[in-house]
Amino acid sequence: MLTGEATPPLSADRPPAEDEEMAMTLLGIHFDLAGGVDEIRSLEIGRHPGWGLADLVDGIANAMPPKLERLFLGRCNLEVDRLSWMPLGDCEPLFDLPSIRELVFQGVGFQLGYANAPQLTKLELRVGALSTQSLAAIFAAELPALTSLTLWLGGSESDDDDDEPIGCEELEPLFEGGIFPKLTHLGIENTVLSRAFALRLATSPLLARLESLSFSRGTLCRCWSQLADVAPAFAHLRSLDVSFNNIPESELANWQGLAQEVISDQDGREG
């Protein structure tokens, strides 16, 4: 994680080019201290009190090491920090990194236009609320090698109480199995519609080729009676994560037999 308390804060009056230059300077200093920019394969960038991630995406993209394979933008301690402290903005330039294989975005305000990342195998969007526009952009992206996709769906980021959370209709292109042909792990997390997604996924063409599935941070509490009839559809999974769903003790035994390995609240894993 980058640090630099002595760095002057970014200002709304400073031209964007200077923001990018500062990002490249900060990253350059960090890489020099790490000893060899050309050999860096993985990088995590967290919140800095002097500048926002959204203002620096272009600069970060331009300053990246040529062999970078993994980038985590918005790294933080979720027990202390808030996602709202890390606005992400337009992240399209980061999909263009030539050697990138894993991208993790954590924060709010994730935006994406067109993305073409032929080597990307893992994508995690740990966002406070994923917009339908960005979700559609992900589904339209050229990601032929993608094997792992995690989506935090959340609620709406607007103040409009009439806005509905992302539901099964918006995820239908994924459930139909016509995109991301190599996908073997799916995370549909941080949503109030977990049980609806579980019921739809149980009858979807996609489920048969998944090896692991996560409904972590969801709403599977006291819904076993609704899922019991479709439970056999998940039996082939190597791993099923239902952690942080507040599943009561009386239902845990049912869940534990649902897949080869079931991660529950008792052994939940923080990411």
Tab-separated table of N, CA, C and O in Angstrom, residues 19-29 58-60 62-63:
chain	number	residue	atom	x	y	z
A	19	ASP	N	-2.339	15.625	-11.768
A	19	ASP	CA	-2.750	14.506	-10.948
A	19	ASP	C	-2.091	13.220	-11.427
A	19	ASP	O	-1.587	12.421	-10.648
A	20	GLU	N	-2.109	13.014	-12.751
A	20	GLU	CA	-1.490	11.827	-13.311
A	20	GLU	C	0.014	11.825	-13.046
A	20	GLU	O	0.606	10.796	-12.719
A	21	GLU	N	0.644	13.007	-13.198
A	21	GLU	CA	2.076	13.102	-12.954
A	21	GLU	C	2.399	12.758	-11.508
A	21	GLU	O	3.387	12.067	-11.217
A	22	MET	N	1.552	13.237	-10.578
A	22	MET	CA	1.779	12.930	-9.168
A	22	MET	C	1.628	11.442	-8.916
A	22	MET	O	2.396	10.840	-8.171
A	23	ALA	N	0.622	10.828	-9.535
A	23	ALA	CA	0.430	9.392	-9.366
A	23	ALA	C	1.652	8.629	-9.838
A	23	ALA	O	2.137	7.715	-9.172
A	24	MET	N	2.181	9.020	-10.993
A	24	MET	CA	3.345	8.332	-11.529
A	24	MET	C	4.559	8.562	-10.644
A	24	MET	O	5.380	7.666	-10.443
A	25	THR	N	4.678	9.765	-10.083
A	25	THR	CA	5.792	10.053	-9.183
A	25	THR	C	5.709	9.199	-7.928
A	25	THR	O	6.695	8.587	-7.500
A	26	LEU	N	4.519	9.150	-7.312
A	26	LEU	CA	4.341	8.344	-6.115
A	26	LEU	C	4.626	6.878	-6.390
A	26	LEU	O	5.322	6.205	-5.628
A	27	LEU	N	4.093	6.383	-7.506
A	27	LEU	CA	4.320	4.984	-7.841
A	27	LEU	C	5.784	4.725	-8.160
A	27	LEU	O	6.346	3.702	-7.800
A	28	GLY	N	6.409	5.689	-8.843
A	28	GLY	CA	7.817	5.529	-9.172
A	28	GLY	C	8.675	5.427	-7.935
A	28	GLY	O	9.569	4.588	-7.841
A	29	ILE	N	8.422	6.292	-6.939
A	29	ILE	CA	9.158	6.226	-5.679
A	29	ILE	C	8.944	4.875	-5.010
A	29	ILE	O	9.875	4.236	-4.531
A	58	ASP	N	-5.872	7.093	-14.514
A	58	ASP	CA	-5.060	7.203	-15.729
A	58	ASP	C	-3.573	7.225	-15.402
A	58	ASP	O	-2.762	6.588	-16.079
A	59	GLY	N	-3.222	7.992	-14.361
A	59	GLY	CA	-1.815	8.048	-13.967
A	59	GLY	C	-1.309	6.714	-13.483
A	59	GLY	O	-0.189	6.298	-13.787
A	60	ILE	N	-2.136	6.004	-12.711
A	60	ILE	CA	-1.766	4.671	-12.240
A	60	ILE	C	-1.555	3.728	-13.413
A	60	ILE	O	-0.582	2.979	-13.475
A	62	ASN	N	-0.717	4.473	-16.461
A	62	ASN	CA	0.488	4.837	-17.209
A	62	ASN	C	1.762	4.483	-16.466
A	62	ASN	O	2.818	4.306	-17.077
A	63	ALA	N	1.677	4.407	-15.140
A	63	ALA	CA	2.885	4.156	-14.344
A	63	ALA	C	3.098	2.694	-14.018
A	63	ALA	O	4.059	2.350	-13.339
